[in-house]
Amino acid sequence: SEIPGGESLLSAAAAAGVQSFVARACDARSLNSPPSQASSCLAHLDLTANLLDNRAIEQLSTALTTTMTNVTVLKLRANYLLDASCIASLARAVSDRSFQCVDLGETNASDEGAEAWAAVRVVELNLENASVGEKGAASLAEGVESGRVVRLRLAGNSKELRGVSWRRRFEACCARRACELAMEEEGGSQAQEEDVEVT
C-alpha cells in the first residue's frame, strides 16, 4: 500500500519545502489510517535528489523514532546539502531498526557517516561516490564481519580504497560472511558484482 497522494507529495517535495514534506510523509497519524495500515504505507521512503538540508533530516529522525512507521527502504541519494554529521546522527537515531536498503550514494557521508551506518543492520548499504576513506571503510568491514551489512556498494570513493590492499581486505571479509560487494578494481573500473558463497 502507498501513502494517499504519495507520488504528488514526492514530486512536490522540493517546491513545497522539504521540512513540511518530511513531516507530512512520516507522520503516520496524519494519514487517518489504522496503525497497521499507516505503518505499511511508509515502508518505502524515496527522497532522492530533493535538496534536503540538515533540518529536514532532523525532522526525519524524529518522525522515524516517534511515529508508527515501518520504513525499511530509505533513499537519500544525491542530497548534496547534507553534511556528514547529520547523516551520522540519522544512523544513530535509527540504530535499533533493520533496513532492506539505505541509499546514501552521491552524498557527503564521508567517514563519519559510513562509520555510523556500519553499526545499523542494513541488507543493502549504498555509499557510492560518498567520500568514504580508509577510516569509514574499516568500520564498514567490521559491519560486514558482524553480519549487519549483507550487500555493500562502495564504487567511486577515495582513491585509497581502489588499490589491491583494500579490495583484498573487503573480499576476504565478504567471502567469510557471504556479503555481496561492489567497488572498483585496481585502476578505478567498477568490479562486477557477485554473490559470494561461504565454503
PDB file of N, CA and C in Angstrom, residues 103-142:
ATOM      1  N   ASP A 103      20.142   4.013   0.765  1.00  0.00           N
ATOM      2  CA  ASP A 103      20.918   4.550  -0.357  1.00  0.00           C
ATOM      3  C   ASP A 103      21.416   5.945  -0.001  1.00  0.00           C
ATOM      4  N   LEU A 104      22.734   6.042   0.224  1.00  0.00           N
ATOM      5  CA  LEU A 104      23.388   7.313   0.518  1.00  0.00           C
ATOM      6  C   LEU A 104      24.403   7.654  -0.560  1.00  0.00           C
ATOM      7  N   GLY A 105      24.210   7.080  -1.748  1.00  0.00           N
ATOM      8  CA  GLY A 105      25.108   7.370  -2.856  1.00  0.00           C
ATOM      9  C   GLY A 105      25.072   8.845  -3.232  1.00  0.00           C
ATOM     10  N   GLU A 106      26.234   9.361  -3.637  1.00  0.00           N
ATOM     11  CA  GLU A 106      26.346  10.760  -4.073  1.00  0.00           C
ATOM     12  C   GLU A 106      25.920  11.742  -2.987  1.00  0.00           C
ATOM     13  N   THR A 107      26.313  11.445  -1.754  1.00  0.00           N
ATOM     14  CA  THR A 107      26.128  12.378  -0.644  1.00  0.00           C
ATOM     15  C   THR A 107      27.491  12.666  -0.027  1.00  0.00           C
ATOM     16  N   ASN A 108      27.490  13.495   1.011  1.00  0.00           N
ATOM     17  CA  ASN A 108      28.728  13.802   1.733  1.00  0.00           C
ATOM     18  C   ASN A 108      28.851  12.950   2.988  1.00  0.00           C
ATOM     19  N   ALA A 109      28.471  11.690   2.902  1.00  0.00           N
ATOM     20  CA  ALA A 109      28.502  10.815   4.080  1.00  0.00           C
ATOM     21  C   ALA A 109      29.894  10.758   4.692  1.00  0.00           C
ATOM     22  N   SER A 110      30.913  10.615   3.871  1.00  0.00           N
ATOM     23  CA  SER A 110      32.318  10.535   4.277  1.00  0.00           C
ATOM     24  C   SER A 110      32.526   9.486   5.375  1.00  0.00           C
ATOM     25  N   ASP A 111      33.656   9.560   6.071  1.00  0.00           N
ATOM     26  CA  ASP A 111      33.975   8.537   7.066  1.00  0.00           C
ATOM     27  C   ASP A 111      32.993   8.541   8.233  1.00  0.00           C
ATOM     28  N   GLU A 112      32.597   9.730   8.684  1.00  0.00           N
ATOM     29  CA  GLU A 112      31.702   9.825   9.835  1.00  0.00           C
ATOM     30  C   GLU A 112      30.363   9.146   9.561  1.00  0.00           C
ATOM     31  N   GLY A 113      29.790   9.413   8.406  1.00  0.00           N
ATOM     32  CA  GLY A 113      28.523   8.785   8.054  1.00  0.00           C
ATOM     33  C   GLY A 113      28.654   7.293   7.838  1.00  0.00           C
ATOM     34  N   ALA A 114      29.748   6.883   7.179  1.00  0.00           N
ATOM     35  CA  ALA A 114      29.970   5.457   6.930  1.00  0.00           C
ATOM     36  C   ALA A 114      30.126   4.690   8.232  1.00  0.00           C
ATOM     37  N   GLU A 115      30.875   5.251   9.177  1.00  0.00           N
ATOM     38  CA  GLU A 115      31.061   4.595  10.475  1.00  0.00           C
ATOM     39  C   GLU A 115      29.728   4.394  11.181  1.00  0.00           C
ATOM     40  N   ALA A 116      28.887   5.419  11.176  1.00  0.00           N
ATOM     41  CA  ALA A 116      27.608   5.331  11.881  1.00  0.00           C
ATOM     42  C   ALA A 116      26.672   4.321  11.229  1.00  0.00           C
ATOM     43  N   TRP A 117      26.583   4.320   9.894  1.00  0.00           N
ATOM     44  CA  TRP A 117      25.679   3.388   9.217  1.00  0.00           C
ATOM     45  C   TRP A 117      26.203   1.963   9.243  1.00  0.00           C
ATOM     46  N   ALA A 118      27.498   1.778   9.416  1.00  0.00           N
ATOM     47  CA  ALA A 118      28.050   0.427   9.531  1.00  0.00           C
ATOM     48  C   ALA A 118      27.556  -0.275  10.790  1.00  0.00           C
ATOM     49  N   ALA A 119      27.066   0.495  11.756  1.00  0.00           N
ATOM     50  CA  ALA A 119      26.567  -0.076  13.009  1.00  0.00           C
ATOM     51  C   ALA A 119      25.082  -0.415  12.950  1.00  0.00           C
ATOM     52  N   VAL A 120      24.431  -0.117  11.821  1.00  0.00           N
ATOM     53  CA  VAL A 120      22.997  -0.379  11.654  1.00  0.00           C
ATOM     54  C   VAL A 120      22.815  -1.637  10.815  1.00  0.00           C
ATOM     55  N   ARG A 121      21.773  -2.399  11.111  1.00  0.00           N
ATOM     56  CA  ARG A 121      21.505  -3.610  10.337  1.00  0.00           C
ATOM     57  C   ARG A 121      20.826  -3.224   9.021  1.00  0.00           C
ATOM     58  N   VAL A 122      21.574  -3.357   7.909  1.00  0.00           N
ATOM     59  CA  VAL A 122      21.096  -2.955   6.585  1.00  0.00           C
ATOM     60  C   VAL A 122      21.425  -4.064   5.588  1.00  0.00           C
ATOM     61  N   VAL A 123      20.416  -4.589   4.897  1.00  0.00           N
ATOM     62  CA  VAL A 123      20.675  -5.627   3.902  1.00  0.00           C
ATOM     63  C   VAL A 123      21.532  -5.062   2.780  1.00  0.00           C
ATOM     64  N   GLU A 124      21.146  -3.917   2.226  1.00  0.00           N
ATOM     65  CA  GLU A 124      21.939  -3.296   1.156  1.00  0.00           C
ATOM     66  C   GLU A 124      22.266  -1.857   1.529  1.00  0.00           C
ATOM     67  N   LEU A 125      23.556  -1.572   1.656  1.00  0.00           N
ATOM     68  CA  LEU A 125      24.020  -0.233   2.004  1.00  0.00           C
ATOM     69  C   LEU A 125      24.793   0.337   0.825  1.00  0.00           C
ATOM     70  N   ASN A 126      24.293   1.433   0.277  1.00  0.00           N
ATOM     71  CA  ASN A 126      24.904   2.060  -0.892  1.00  0.00           C
ATOM     72  C   ASN A 126      25.603   3.345  -0.470  1.00  0.00           C
ATOM     73  N   LEU A 127      26.937   3.345  -0.601  1.00  0.00           N
ATOM     74  CA  LEU A 127      27.742   4.530  -0.305  1.00  0.00           C
ATOM     75  C   LEU A 127      28.629   4.877  -1.499  1.00  0.00           C
ATOM     76  N   GLU A 128      28.106   4.679  -2.700  1.00  0.00           N
ATOM     77  CA  GLU A 128      28.867   5.020  -3.898  1.00  0.00           C
ATOM     78  C   GLU A 128      29.069   6.533  -3.981  1.00  0.00           C
ATOM     79  N   ASN A 129      30.295   6.932  -4.359  1.00  0.00           N
ATOM     80  CA  ASN A 129      30.595   8.363  -4.537  1.00  0.00           C
ATOM     81  C   ASN A 129      30.182   9.179  -3.315  1.00  0.00           C
ATOM     82  N   ALA A 130      30.539   8.685  -2.133  1.00  0.00           N
ATOM     83  CA  ALA A 130      30.124   9.337  -0.894  1.00  0.00           C
ATOM     84  C   ALA A 130      31.314   9.778  -0.044  1.00  0.00           C
ATOM     85  N   SER A 131      32.478   9.935  -0.669  1.00  0.00           N
ATOM     86  CA  SER A 131      33.678  10.452   0.010  1.00  0.00           C
ATOM     87  C   SER A 131      34.119   9.595   1.188  1.00  0.00           C
ATOM     88  N   VAL A 132      33.941   8.294   1.077  1.00  0.00           N
ATOM     89  CA  VAL A 132      34.364   7.376   2.140  1.00  0.00           C
ATOM     90  C   VAL A 132      35.856   7.098   1.998  1.00  0.00           C
ATOM     91  N   GLY A 133      36.584   7.227   3.096  1.00  0.00           N
ATOM     92  CA  GLY A 133      38.013   6.953   3.109  1.00  0.00           C
ATOM     93  C   GLY A 133      38.341   5.717   3.923  1.00  0.00           C
ATOM     94  N   GLU A 134      39.589   5.601   4.322  1.00  0.00           N
ATOM     95  CA  GLU A 134      40.047   4.380   4.998  1.00  0.00           C
ATOM     96  C   GLU A 134      39.368   4.165   6.344  1.00  0.00           C
ATOM     97  N   LYS A 135      39.161   5.226   7.108  1.00  0.00           N
ATOM     98  CA  LYS A 135      38.544   5.080   8.431  1.00  0.00           C
ATOM     99  C   LYS A 135      37.118   4.552   8.308  1.00  0.00           C
ATOM    100  N   GLY A 136      36.355   5.140   7.397  1.00  0.00           N
ATOM    101  CA  GLY A 136      34.990   4.671   7.182  1.00  0.00           C
ATOM    102  C   GLY A 136      34.953   3.261   6.635  1.00  0.00           C
ATOM    103  N   ALA A 137      35.892   2.965   5.735  1.00  0.00           N
ATOM    104  CA  ALA A 137      35.946   1.627   5.149  1.00  0.00           C
ATOM    105  C   ALA A 137      36.246   0.575   6.207  1.00  0.00           C
ATOM    106  N   ALA A 138      37.102   0.914   7.163  1.00  0.00           N
ATOM    107  CA  ALA A 138      37.417  -0.030   8.238  1.00  0.00           C
ATOM    108  C   ALA A 138      36.166  -0.358   9.050  1.00  0.00           C
ATOM    109  N   SER A 139      35.355   0.645   9.331  1.00  0.00           N
ATOM    110  CA  SER A 139      34.101   0.408  10.059  1.00  0.00           C
ATOM    111  C   SER A 139      33.130  -0.419   9.231  1.00  0.00           C
ATOM    112  N   LEU A 140      33.082  -0.158   7.929  1.00  0.00           N
ATOM    113  CA  LEU A 140      32.204  -0.938   7.052  1.00  0.00           C
ATOM    114  C   LEU A 140      32.639  -2.395   7.002  1.00  0.00           C
ATOM    115  N   ALA A 141      33.950  -2.629   7.005  1.00  0.00           N
ATOM    116  CA  ALA A 141      34.447  -4.004   7.034  1.00  0.00           C
ATOM    117  C   ALA A 141      33.990  -4.714   8.306  1.00  0.00           C
ATOM    118  N   GLU A 142      33.992  -3.986   9.428  1.00  0.00           N
ATOM    119  CA  GLU A 142      33.503  -4.559  10.685  1.00  0.00           C
ATOM    120  C   GLU A 142      32.003  -4.846  10.597  1.00  0.00           C
TER     121      GLU A 142
END
